[in-house]
Amino acid sequence: MGFFDKLMGEFIDVIEWTDDSSDTMVYRFERHGNEIKNGAKLTVRESQVAIFVNEGEIADIFEPGIYELTTQNLPILTTLKHWDHAFTSPFKAEVYFFNLRRFTDLKWGTKNPIMLRDKEFGPVRIRSFGSYGIRIEDAETFLKEIVGTDGYFTVDEISDQLRNLIVSRFASIVGQMNIPILDLAANYESMGDFIEDKISPDFSAYGLELNNLLVENISLPPKVEEALDKRTGMELAGNLDDYLKYQSAEALGAAGSGSSVAGDAMGMGMGFAMAQQMANSLGAQQSQTNQTPTHQPTPPPIPKAQTYHLAIDGASKGPLTMEQIKGMIRNSEISKDTLAWREGMASWEKMGSLDELSRLFGSMPPPIPS
């Protein structure tokens, strides 16, 4: 082996990245002058993708595997640079390694309360927080949209942006779901799936995949929670009268256990009040048991007499009672052809076509002959 061959062997180039961190998403392989020797070995491990960038332009993308870098297997680079394959390096390019594993347990949460309108409680403010996971789905898009020329890109550099993206969509999405405030806790899982489905396209625009978004807690302001606790306590108390009796009995026991004169007086006063209340209650129950009816039930009100309107000489006359109509028949002021109307009728009709009025003509004696 000659000296030149030995010297070439000493400069065998190996390009690889072994990640010993837990938050690195993109790593740029450092090389002086970005020079990569002809015949260099590129190792891309599982859950990695390597991208060659030459003068700001993406030249090639390598999936997991081992590659020997020559101008024959880098046709894109060959068209960019036509250099001799001597001792000098034929390639000048930047190599970016992308970590495709999942980054989990990233936190999100609302910095300020979100105003929502609830059907039962009206406008309310809520806070929420949870976790989510991401992975690089499209390395080329991620490089163009987010990484740029950053040679060491970590999760922390994008987590704030992603958190703000989730929170900005959270309020409108929760409003669309229209879930009552008291039922939110029972729907955390479905809410997480719904929010993940709605926000995933925004993450895809960055070349990222959103997964396992969880809603861990939704809380109300302290005053609202206090009001809900009071409401719950009232519902648990049941009958208000029984609750007051129970409270009085508790206070009576607490006052009676003291040795002060004031405590004894309070206990005696409350004892008398309790005794009086119990006596009133028992008396009311006894009076209800022994009570016998001493009066007749009140009769219902007399029904209103039916009245009619009659069309006489082109004008409406009324309301007229049945007695008044009988008198008009007796005086021959009206006949069966006279139009009549009463409340509930759709239109005027002849008196002879109405049973209750036609009978009046039959009950009247005919006029005395002259």
mmCIF file of C-alpha atoms in Angstrom:
data_model
loop_
_atom_site.group_PDB
_atom_site.id
_atom_site.type_symbol
_atom_site.label_atom_id
_atom_site.label_comp_id
_atom_site.label_asym_id
_atom_site.label_seq_id
_atom_site.Cartn_x
_atom_site.Cartn_y
_atom_site.Cartn_z
ATOM 1 C CA MET A 1 0.000 0.000 0.000
ATOM 2 C CA GLY A 2 1.479 3.316 -1.027
ATOM 3 C CA PHE A 3 1.703 6.440 1.096
ATOM 4 C CA PHE A 4 -1.087 8.144 -0.881
ATOM 5 C CA ASP A 5 -3.461 5.194 -0.414
ATOM 6 C CA LYS A 6 -2.663 5.077 3.317
ATOM 7 C CA LEU A 7 -3.329 8.790 3.618
ATOM 8 C CA MET A 8 -6.656 8.392 1.812
ATOM 9 C CA GLY A 9 -7.630 5.598 4.206
ATOM 10 C CA GLU A 10 -6.993 7.815 7.187
ATOM 11 C CA PHE A 11 -9.608 10.241 5.888
ATOM 12 C CA ILE A 12 -12.538 7.868 5.448
ATOM 13 C CA ASP A 13 -15.564 10.066 6.218
ATOM 14 C CA VAL A 14 -18.451 8.776 8.358
ATOM 15 C CA ILE A 15 -21.596 10.880 8.662
ATOM 16 C CA GLU A 16 -24.022 9.835 11.400
ATOM 17 C CA TRP A 17 -25.917 11.114 14.435
ATOM 18 C CA THR A 18 -26.554 9.288 17.679
ATOM 19 C CA ASP A 19 -28.915 11.290 19.864
ATOM 20 C CA ASP A 20 -28.305 11.142 23.622
ATOM 21 C CA SER A 21 -30.915 13.798 24.446
ATOM 22 C CA SER A 22 -34.662 13.554 24.880
ATOM 23 C CA ASP A 23 -35.745 16.785 23.235
ATOM 24 C CA THR A 24 -33.676 17.222 20.040
ATOM 25 C CA MET A 25 -35.767 17.245 16.898
ATOM 26 C CA VAL A 26 -33.221 18.365 14.260
ATOM 27 C CA TYR A 27 -29.413 18.185 14.279
ATOM 28 C CA ARG A 28 -27.079 19.591 11.601
ATOM 29 C CA PHE A 29 -23.949 17.488 11.079
ATOM 30 C CA GLU A 30 -20.993 19.759 11.676
ATOM 31 C CA ARG A 31 -18.133 19.657 9.150
ATOM 32 C CA HIS A 32 -15.504 22.293 8.498
ATOM 33 C CA GLY A 33 -16.481 24.127 5.345
ATOM 34 C CA ASN A 34 -19.384 21.679 4.925
ATOM 35 C CA GLU A 35 -16.977 19.455 2.954
ATOM 36 C CA ILE A 36 -17.990 15.830 2.505
ATOM 37 C CA LYS A 37 -15.438 13.489 0.934
ATOM 38 C CA ASN A 38 -16.184 11.386 -2.081
ATOM 39 C CA GLY A 39 -17.059 7.870 -0.922
ATOM 40 C CA ALA A 40 -18.128 8.979 2.564
ATOM 41 C CA LYS A 41 -20.415 6.671 4.520
ATOM 42 C CA LEU A 42 -23.820 8.035 5.574
ATOM 43 C CA THR A 43 -25.657 6.129 8.303
ATOM 44 C CA VAL A 44 -29.322 6.921 8.836
ATOM 45 C CA ARG A 45 -30.812 5.002 11.755
ATOM 46 C CA GLU A 46 -34.388 3.946 12.346
ATOM 47 C CA SER A 47 -36.634 6.862 13.340
ATOM 48 C CA GLN A 48 -34.307 9.219 11.419
ATOM 49 C CA VAL A 49 -34.299 10.995 8.079
ATOM 50 C CA ALA A 50 -31.305 12.846 6.598
ATOM 51 C CA ILE A 51 -31.632 15.796 4.250
ATOM 52 C CA PHE A 52 -28.775 17.219 2.149
ATOM 53 C CA VAL A 53 -28.964 20.982 1.613
ATOM 54 C CA ASN A 54 -26.691 22.647 -0.922
ATOM 55 C CA GLU A 55 -26.577 26.439 -1.045
ATOM 56 C CA GLY A 56 -29.992 26.669 0.593
ATOM 57 C CA GLU A 57 -31.597 24.143 -1.738
ATOM 58 C CA ILE A 58 -32.714 20.657 -0.717
ATOM 59 C CA ALA A 59 -30.597 18.245 -2.734
ATOM 60 C CA ASP A 60 -31.533 14.759 -1.473
ATOM 61 C CA ILE A 61 -33.541 13.024 1.258
ATOM 62 C CA PHE A 62 -32.291 9.733 2.732
ATOM 63 C CA GLU A 63 -34.467 7.188 4.556
ATOM 64 C CA PRO A 64 -32.991 4.762 7.182
ATOM 65 C CA GLY A 65 -30.005 2.778 5.825
ATOM 66 C CA ILE A 66 -26.267 2.993 5.025
ATOM 67 C CA TYR A 67 -25.175 4.920 1.922
ATOM 68 C CA GLU A 68 -21.871 5.500 0.145
ATOM 69 C CA LEU A 69 -21.865 9.073 -1.059
ATOM 70 C CA THR A 70 -20.518 9.425 -4.569
ATOM 71 C CA THR A 71 -21.484 11.521 -7.537
ATOM 72 C CA GLN A 72 -23.034 8.400 -9.070
ATOM 73 C CA ASN A 73 -25.668 8.019 -6.309
ATOM 74 C CA LEU A 74 -26.125 11.754 -5.789
ATOM 75 C CA PRO A 75 -27.317 12.824 -9.221
ATOM 76 C CA ILE A 76 -28.833 16.017 -7.920
ATOM 77 C CA LEU A 77 -25.562 17.071 -6.321
ATOM 78 C CA THR A 78 -23.740 16.131 -9.514
ATOM 79 C CA THR A 79 -25.757 18.627 -11.464
ATOM 80 C CA LEU A 80 -24.981 21.269 -8.860
ATOM 81 C CA LYS A 81 -21.188 20.697 -8.653
ATOM 82 C CA HIS A 82 -18.887 19.209 -11.296
ATOM 83 C CA TRP A 83 -15.637 18.714 -9.387
ATOM 84 C CA ASP A 84 -12.774 16.290 -9.892
ATOM 85 C CA HIS A 85 -12.779 13.161 -7.727
ATOM 86 C CA ALA A 86 -9.240 13.575 -6.468
ATOM 87 C CA PHE A 87 -8.028 14.093 -2.907
ATOM 88 C CA THR A 88 -10.073 17.253 -2.586
ATOM 89 C CA SER A 89 -13.713 16.845 -1.518
ATOM 90 C CA PRO A 90 -16.258 16.856 -4.345
ATOM 91 C CA PHE A 91 -19.242 17.651 -2.061
ATOM 92 C CA LYS A 92 -19.977 20.838 -0.173
ATOM 93 C CA ALA A 93 -23.340 20.410 1.500
ATOM 94 C CA GLU A 94 -25.115 20.634 4.856
ATOM 95 C CA VAL A 95 -26.572 17.457 6.319
ATOM 96 C CA TYR A 96 -29.621 17.713 8.616
ATOM 97 C CA PHE A 97 -30.739 14.744 10.673
ATOM 98 C CA PHE A 98 -34.424 14.657 11.685
ATOM 99 C CA ASN A 99 -35.613 12.710 14.715
ATOM 100 C CA LEU A 100 -38.898 11.009 13.770
ATOM 101 C CA ARG A 101 -39.737 9.522 17.154
ATOM 102 C CA ARG A 102 -42.714 10.749 19.168
ATOM 103 C CA PHE A 103 -42.242 13.545 21.670
ATOM 104 C CA THR A 104 -44.819 12.962 24.408
ATOM 105 C CA ASP A 105 -46.139 14.622 27.557
ATOM 106 C CA LEU A 106 -45.893 18.146 26.184
ATOM 107 C CA LYS A 107 -48.032 20.521 28.244
ATOM 108 C CA TRP A 108 -50.657 23.032 27.170
ATOM 109 C CA GLY A 109 -52.882 25.310 29.229
ATOM 110 C CA THR A 110 -54.803 28.583 29.201
ATOM 111 C CA LYS A 111 -52.893 31.577 30.525
ATOM 112 C CA ASN A 112 -56.087 33.619 30.944
ATOM 113 C CA PRO A 113 -59.684 32.460 31.557
ATOM 114 C CA ILE A 114 -61.829 31.726 28.508
ATOM 115 C CA MET A 115 -65.348 33.187 28.430
ATOM 116 C CA LEU A 116 -68.113 30.776 27.435
ATOM 117 C CA ARG A 117 -71.917 30.905 27.472
ATOM 118 C CA ASP A 118 -73.565 28.054 29.363
ATOM 119 C CA LYS A 119 -77.284 27.276 28.995
ATOM 120 C CA GLU A 120 -77.779 26.855 32.747
ATOM 121 C CA PHE A 121 -75.360 29.351 34.299
ATOM 122 C CA GLY A 122 -75.040 31.919 31.520
ATOM 123 C CA PRO A 123 -71.614 33.502 30.837
ATOM 124 C CA VAL A 124 -68.846 31.677 32.721
ATOM 125 C CA ARG A 125 -65.049 31.733 32.657
ATOM 126 C CA ILE A 126 -63.073 28.504 32.551
ATOM 127 C CA ARG A 127 -59.433 27.459 32.631
ATOM 128 C CA SER A 128 -58.105 24.259 31.187
ATOM 129 C CA PHE A 129 -54.843 22.360 30.807
ATOM 130 C CA GLY A 130 -53.642 19.033 29.497
ATOM 131 C CA SER A 131 -50.923 17.313 27.474
ATOM 132 C CA TYR A 132 -50.223 16.236 23.900
ATOM 133 C CA GLY A 133 -47.628 14.518 21.720
ATOM 134 C CA ILE A 134 -46.025 15.327 18.359
ATOM 135 C CA ARG A 135 -43.727 13.767 15.783
ATOM 136 C CA ILE A 136 -42.164 14.987 12.560
ATOM 137 C CA GLU A 137 -44.420 13.822 9.758
ATOM 138 C CA ASP A 138 -42.863 15.637 6.771
ATOM 139 C CA ALA A 139 -39.188 16.493 7.284
ATOM 140 C CA GLU A 140 -38.970 18.639 4.164
ATOM 141 C CA THR A 141 -41.954 20.808 5.201
ATOM 142 C CA PHE A 142 -40.656 21.051 8.766
ATOM 143 C CA LEU A 143 -37.264 22.213 7.511
ATOM 144 C CA LYS A 144 -38.777 24.854 5.248
ATOM 145 C CA GLU A 145 -41.478 26.148 7.598
ATOM 146 C CA ILE A 146 -39.902 25.912 11.053
ATOM 147 C CA VAL A 147 -36.238 24.924 11.284
ATOM 148 C CA GLY A 148 -34.662 27.098 8.611
ATOM 149 C CA THR A 149 -30.914 27.207 9.230
ATOM 150 C CA ASP A 150 -31.071 26.259 12.924
ATOM 151 C CA GLY A 151 -28.384 23.629 13.449
ATOM 152 C CA TYR A 152 -29.736 22.365 16.776
ATOM 153 C CA PHE A 153 -33.523 22.471 17.038
ATOM 154 C CA THR A 154 -35.262 21.278 20.230
ATOM 155 C CA VAL A 155 -38.871 20.799 21.283
ATOM 156 C CA ASP A 156 -38.737 23.862 23.530
ATOM 157 C CA GLU A 157 -38.275 26.102 20.496
ATOM 158 C CA ILE A 158 -41.687 25.194 19.075
ATOM 159 C CA SER A 159 -43.684 24.081 22.127
ATOM 160 C CA ASP A 160 -44.797 27.627 22.960
ATOM 161 C CA GLN A 161 -46.113 28.143 19.440
ATOM 162 C CA LEU A 162 -47.937 24.815 19.475
ATOM 163 C CA ARG A 163 -49.408 25.516 22.906
ATOM 164 C CA ASN A 164 -50.730 28.880 21.742
ATOM 165 C CA LEU A 165 -52.195 27.185 18.682
ATOM 166 C CA ILE A 166 -54.092 24.674 20.828
ATOM 167 C CA VAL A 167 -55.378 27.308 23.259
ATOM 168 C CA SER A 168 -56.496 29.636 20.462
ATOM 169 C CA ARG A 169 -58.648 26.857 18.998
ATOM 170 C CA PHE A 170 -59.836 25.503 22.351
ATOM 171 C CA ALA A 171 -62.482 28.159 23.127
ATOM 172 C CA SER A 172 -64.226 27.980 19.752
ATOM 173 C CA ILE A 173 -64.111 24.182 19.695
ATOM 174 C CA VAL A 174 -65.591 23.842 23.209
ATOM 175 C CA GLY A 175 -68.320 26.280 22.172
ATOM 176 C CA GLN A 176 -69.124 24.144 19.133
ATOM 177 C CA MET A 177 -69.460 21.022 21.270
ATOM 178 C CA ASN A 178 -72.144 22.795 23.363
ATOM 179 C CA ILE A 179 -71.544 20.668 26.463
ATOM 180 C CA PRO A 180 -73.016 21.993 29.764
ATOM 181 C CA ILE A 181 -70.427 23.119 32.311
ATOM 182 C CA LEU A 182 -71.478 20.462 34.819
ATOM 183 C CA ASP A 183 -70.988 17.703 32.198
ATOM 184 C CA LEU A 184 -67.526 18.709 30.988
ATOM 185 C CA ALA A 185 -65.698 16.349 33.357
ATOM 186 C CA ALA A 186 -67.575 13.370 31.922
ATOM 187 C CA ASN A 187 -66.511 14.283 28.378
ATOM 188 C CA TYR A 188 -62.747 14.883 28.709
ATOM 189 C CA GLU A 189 -61.897 11.946 26.434
ATOM 190 C CA SER A 190 -64.342 12.865 23.684
ATOM 191 C CA MET A 191 -63.291 16.513 23.939
ATOM 192 C CA GLY A 192 -59.640 15.556 23.497
ATOM 193 C CA ASP A 193 -60.437 13.493 20.392
ATOM 194 C CA PHE A 194 -62.623 16.254 18.955
ATOM 195 C CA ILE A 195 -60.020 18.978 19.549
ATOM 196 C CA GLU A 196 -57.232 16.794 18.116
ATOM 197 C CA ASP A 197 -59.265 16.166 14.966
ATOM 198 C CA LYS A 198 -59.925 19.892 14.495
ATOM 199 C CA ILE A 199 -56.344 21.085 15.171
ATOM 200 C CA SER A 200 -54.415 18.364 13.301
ATOM 201 C CA PRO A 201 -54.521 20.230 9.947
ATOM 202 C CA ASP A 202 -52.782 23.213 11.578
ATOM 203 C CA PHE A 203 -49.970 20.961 12.783
ATOM 204 C CA SER A 204 -49.692 19.285 9.370
ATOM 205 C CA ALA A 205 -48.996 22.694 7.854
ATOM 206 C CA TYR A 206 -45.790 22.696 9.932
ATOM 207 C CA GLY A 207 -44.879 19.143 8.878
ATOM 208 C CA LEU A 208 -45.891 17.766 12.307
ATOM 209 C CA GLU A 209 -48.322 15.097 13.427
ATOM 210 C CA LEU A 210 -50.438 15.790 16.520
ATOM 211 C CA ASN A 211 -51.375 12.767 18.616
ATOM 212 C CA ASN A 212 -52.784 11.843 22.001
ATOM 213 C CA LEU A 213 -54.120 15.267 22.945
ATOM 214 C CA LEU A 214 -55.576 15.014 26.455
ATOM 215 C CA VAL A 215 -57.819 17.376 28.420
ATOM 216 C CA GLU A 216 -56.765 16.771 32.012
ATOM 217 C CA ASN A 217 -58.744 19.451 33.835
ATOM 218 C CA ILE A 218 -61.296 22.242 33.296
ATOM 219 C CA SER A 219 -61.810 24.541 36.280
ATOM 220 C CA LEU A 220 -64.141 27.429 37.111
ATOM 221 C CA PRO A 221 -63.333 30.643 39.026
ATOM 222 C CA PRO A 222 -63.264 30.183 42.844
ATOM 223 C CA LYS A 223 -66.443 32.228 43.398
ATOM 224 C CA VAL A 224 -68.369 30.158 40.862
ATOM 225 C CA GLU A 225 -67.128 26.941 42.446
ATOM 226 C CA GLU A 226 -68.187 28.271 45.864
ATOM 227 C CA ALA A 227 -71.674 29.056 44.536
ATOM 228 C CA LEU A 228 -71.930 25.556 43.064
ATOM 229 C CA ASP A 229 -70.886 24.057 46.409
ATOM 230 C CA LYS A 230 -73.641 26.021 48.177
ATOM 231 C CA ARG A 231 -76.170 24.902 45.615
ATOM 232 C CA THR A 232 -75.094 21.301 46.037
ATOM 233 C CA GLY A 233 -75.359 21.666 49.823
ATOM 234 C CA MET A 234 -78.912 22.977 49.537
ATOM 235 C CA GLU A 235 -79.913 20.070 47.318
ATOM 236 C CA LEU A 236 -78.358 17.598 49.747
ATOM 237 C CA ALA A 237 -80.215 19.249 52.629
ATOM 238 C CA GLY A 238 -83.532 18.290 51.046
ATOM 239 C CA ASN A 239 -86.517 19.737 52.911
ATOM 240 C CA LEU A 240 -85.600 23.217 54.152
ATOM 241 C CA ASP A 241 -87.732 22.931 57.298
ATOM 242 C CA ASP A 242 -86.036 19.671 58.291
ATOM 243 C CA TYR A 243 -82.656 21.224 57.536
ATOM 244 C CA LEU A 244 -83.384 24.203 59.819
ATOM 245 C CA LYS A 245 -84.515 21.872 62.585
ATOM 246 C CA TYR A 246 -81.328 19.891 62.227
ATOM 247 C CA GLN A 247 -79.203 23.045 62.334
ATOM 248 C CA SER A 248 -81.089 24.246 65.426
ATOM 249 C CA ALA A 249 -80.537 20.924 67.150
ATOM 250 C CA GLU A 250 -76.829 21.072 66.350
ATOM 251 C CA ALA A 251 -76.570 24.624 67.664
ATOM 252 C CA LEU A 252 -78.532 23.633 70.788
ATOM 253 C CA GLY A 253 -76.121 20.829 71.515
ATOM 254 C CA ALA A 254 -73.106 23.069 70.979
ATOM 255 C CA ALA A 255 -74.560 25.792 73.222
ATOM 256 C CA GLY A 256 -75.575 23.332 75.938
ATOM 257 C CA SER A 257 -72.073 21.885 76.128
ATOM 258 C CA GLY A 258 -70.627 25.280 77.162
ATOM 259 C CA SER A 259 -70.369 26.412 80.785
ATOM 260 C CA SER A 260 -70.892 30.164 80.332
ATOM 261 C CA VAL A 261 -74.074 31.907 81.394
ATOM 262 C CA ALA A 262 -74.543 33.290 77.911
ATOM 263 C CA GLY A 263 -74.247 29.813 76.469
ATOM 264 C CA ASP A 264 -76.793 28.444 78.943
ATOM 265 C CA ALA A 265 -79.188 31.259 78.153
ATOM 266 C CA MET A 266 -78.779 30.690 74.436
ATOM 267 C CA GLY A 267 -79.350 26.987 74.902
ATOM 268 C CA MET A 268 -82.502 27.584 76.959
ATOM 269 C CA GLY A 269 -83.854 30.084 74.434
ATOM 270 C CA MET A 270 -83.256 27.771 71.523
ATOM 271 C CA GLY A 271 -84.738 24.904 73.533
ATOM 272 C CA PHE A 272 -87.943 26.857 74.129
ATOM 273 C CA ALA A 273 -88.070 27.798 70.451
ATOM 274 C CA MET A 274 -87.611 24.172 69.443
ATOM 275 C CA ALA A 275 -90.308 23.049 71.874
ATOM 276 C CA GLN A 276 -92.718 25.675 70.595
ATOM 277 C CA GLN A 277 -91.980 24.697 66.995
ATOM 278 C CA MET A 278 -92.538 21.024 67.764
ATOM 279 C CA ALA A 279 -95.785 21.808 69.602
ATOM 280 C CA ASN A 280 -97.039 23.852 66.680
ATOM 281 C CA SER A 281 -96.148 21.103 64.278
ATOM 282 C CA LEU A 282 -97.880 18.415 66.363
ATOM 283 C CA GLY A 283 -100.929 20.633 66.878
ATOM 284 C CA ALA A 284 -101.214 21.258 63.172
ATOM 285 C CA GLN A 285 -101.009 17.551 62.459
ATOM 286 C CA GLN A 286 -103.646 16.719 65.114
ATOM 287 C CA SER A 287 -106.032 19.409 63.874
ATOM 288 C CA GLN A 288 -105.707 18.070 60.365
ATOM 289 C CA THR A 289 -106.473 14.535 61.624
ATOM 290 C CA ASN A 290 -109.516 15.454 63.762
ATOM 291 C CA GLN A 291 -110.930 18.124 61.467
ATOM 292 C CA THR A 292 -114.493 17.448 60.280
ATOM 293 C CA PRO A 293 -116.210 19.371 57.536
ATOM 294 C CA THR A 294 -118.511 22.066 59.037
ATOM 295 C CA HIS A 295 -119.614 23.842 55.887
ATOM 296 C CA GLN A 296 -121.010 22.948 52.502
ATOM 297 C CA PRO A 297 -118.787 23.297 49.466
ATOM 298 C CA THR A 298 -119.165 26.570 47.573
ATOM 299 C CA PRO A 299 -121.253 26.155 44.405
ATOM 300 C CA PRO A 300 -119.658 27.025 41.091
ATOM 301 C CA PRO A 301 -120.473 30.404 39.501
ATOM 302 C CA ILE A 302 -123.715 30.717 37.503
ATOM 303 C CA PRO A 303 -122.979 30.252 33.793
ATOM 304 C CA LYS A 304 -123.260 33.348 31.647
ATOM 305 C CA ALA A 305 -126.462 33.596 29.597
ATOM 306 C CA GLN A 306 -126.056 33.158 25.862
ATOM 307 C CA THR A 307 -126.585 36.375 23.855
ATOM 308 C CA TYR A 308 -127.009 37.068 20.141
ATOM 309 C CA HIS A 309 -126.589 39.897 17.670
ATOM 310 C CA LEU A 310 -129.362 40.389 15.074
ATOM 311 C CA ALA A 311 -129.174 42.181 11.720
ATOM 312 C CA ILE A 312 -132.160 44.586 11.653
ATOM 313 C CA ASP A 313 -132.520 47.192 8.939
ATOM 314 C CA GLY A 314 -128.896 46.720 7.857
ATOM 315 C CA ALA A 315 -127.499 47.313 11.345
ATOM 316 C CA SER A 316 -126.335 45.001 14.115
ATOM 317 C CA LYS A 317 -128.432 45.055 17.248
ATOM 318 C CA GLY A 318 -127.294 43.367 20.424
ATOM 319 C CA PRO A 319 -126.189 41.653 22.458
ATOM 320 C CA LEU A 320 -129.719 40.364 23.047
ATOM 321 C CA THR A 321 -130.843 37.755 25.548
ATOM 322 C CA MET A 322 -133.242 34.939 24.703
ATOM 323 C CA GLU A 323 -136.078 36.789 26.534
ATOM 324 C CA GLN A 324 -135.450 39.925 24.485
ATOM 325 C CA ILE A 325 -135.493 37.895 21.269
ATOM 326 C CA LYS A 326 -138.793 36.251 22.306
ATOM 327 C CA GLY A 327 -140.328 39.688 22.774
ATOM 328 C CA MET A 328 -139.159 40.808 19.337
ATOM 329 C CA ILE A 329 -140.694 37.656 17.766
ATOM 330 C CA ARG A 330 -143.898 38.314 19.639
ATOM 331 C CA ASN A 331 -143.994 41.864 18.227
ATOM 332 C CA SER A 332 -143.217 40.559 14.711
ATOM 333 C CA GLU A 333 -140.033 42.627 14.580
ATOM 334 C CA ILE A 334 -137.981 39.671 13.323
ATOM 335 C CA SER A 335 -138.555 36.440 11.419
ATOM 336 C CA LYS A 336 -136.787 33.179 10.676
ATOM 337 C CA ASP A 337 -134.992 34.900 7.799
ATOM 338 C CA THR A 338 -133.429 37.482 10.125
ATOM 339 C CA LEU A 339 -129.639 37.056 10.292
ATOM 340 C CA ALA A 340 -128.143 36.223 13.704
ATOM 341 C CA TRP A 341 -124.619 35.851 15.114
ATOM 342 C CA ARG A 342 -123.153 34.850 18.492
ATOM 343 C CA GLU A 343 -119.669 34.413 19.849
ATOM 344 C CA GLY A 344 -118.020 31.354 18.351
ATOM 345 C CA MET A 345 -119.848 31.522 14.973
ATOM 346 C CA ALA A 346 -117.776 32.058 11.844
ATOM 347 C CA SER A 347 -120.454 34.115 10.010
ATOM 348 C CA TRP A 348 -124.015 35.418 10.153
ATOM 349 C CA GLU A 349 -126.755 32.818 9.656
ATOM 350 C CA LYS A 350 -130.565 32.899 9.414
ATOM 351 C CA MET A 351 -132.363 32.420 12.686
ATOM 352 C CA GLY A 352 -134.360 29.562 11.212
ATOM 353 C CA SER A 353 -131.140 27.568 10.603
ATOM 354 C CA LEU A 354 -130.094 27.825 14.261
ATOM 355 C CA ASP A 355 -131.824 25.185 16.407
ATOM 356 C CA GLU A 356 -131.801 27.246 19.608
ATOM 357 C CA LEU A 357 -133.473 30.191 17.830
ATOM 358 C CA SER A 358 -135.775 28.356 15.429
ATOM 359 C CA ARG A 359 -137.483 26.696 18.415
ATOM 360 C CA LEU A 360 -138.532 30.133 19.669
ATOM 361 C CA PHE A 361 -140.734 30.665 16.612
ATOM 362 C CA GLY A 362 -142.551 27.393 17.203
ATOM 363 C CA SER A 363 -143.247 28.194 20.847
ATOM 364 C CA MET A 364 -144.860 31.564 20.031
ATOM 365 C CA PRO A 365 -148.645 31.532 19.276
ATOM 366 C CA PRO A 366 -149.670 32.846 15.868
ATOM 367 C CA PRO A 367 -151.057 36.380 15.690
ATOM 368 C CA ILE A 368 -154.752 36.816 16.509
ATOM 369 C CA PRO A 369 -156.772 37.103 13.320
ATOM 370 C CA SER A 370 -158.423 40.472 12.739
#
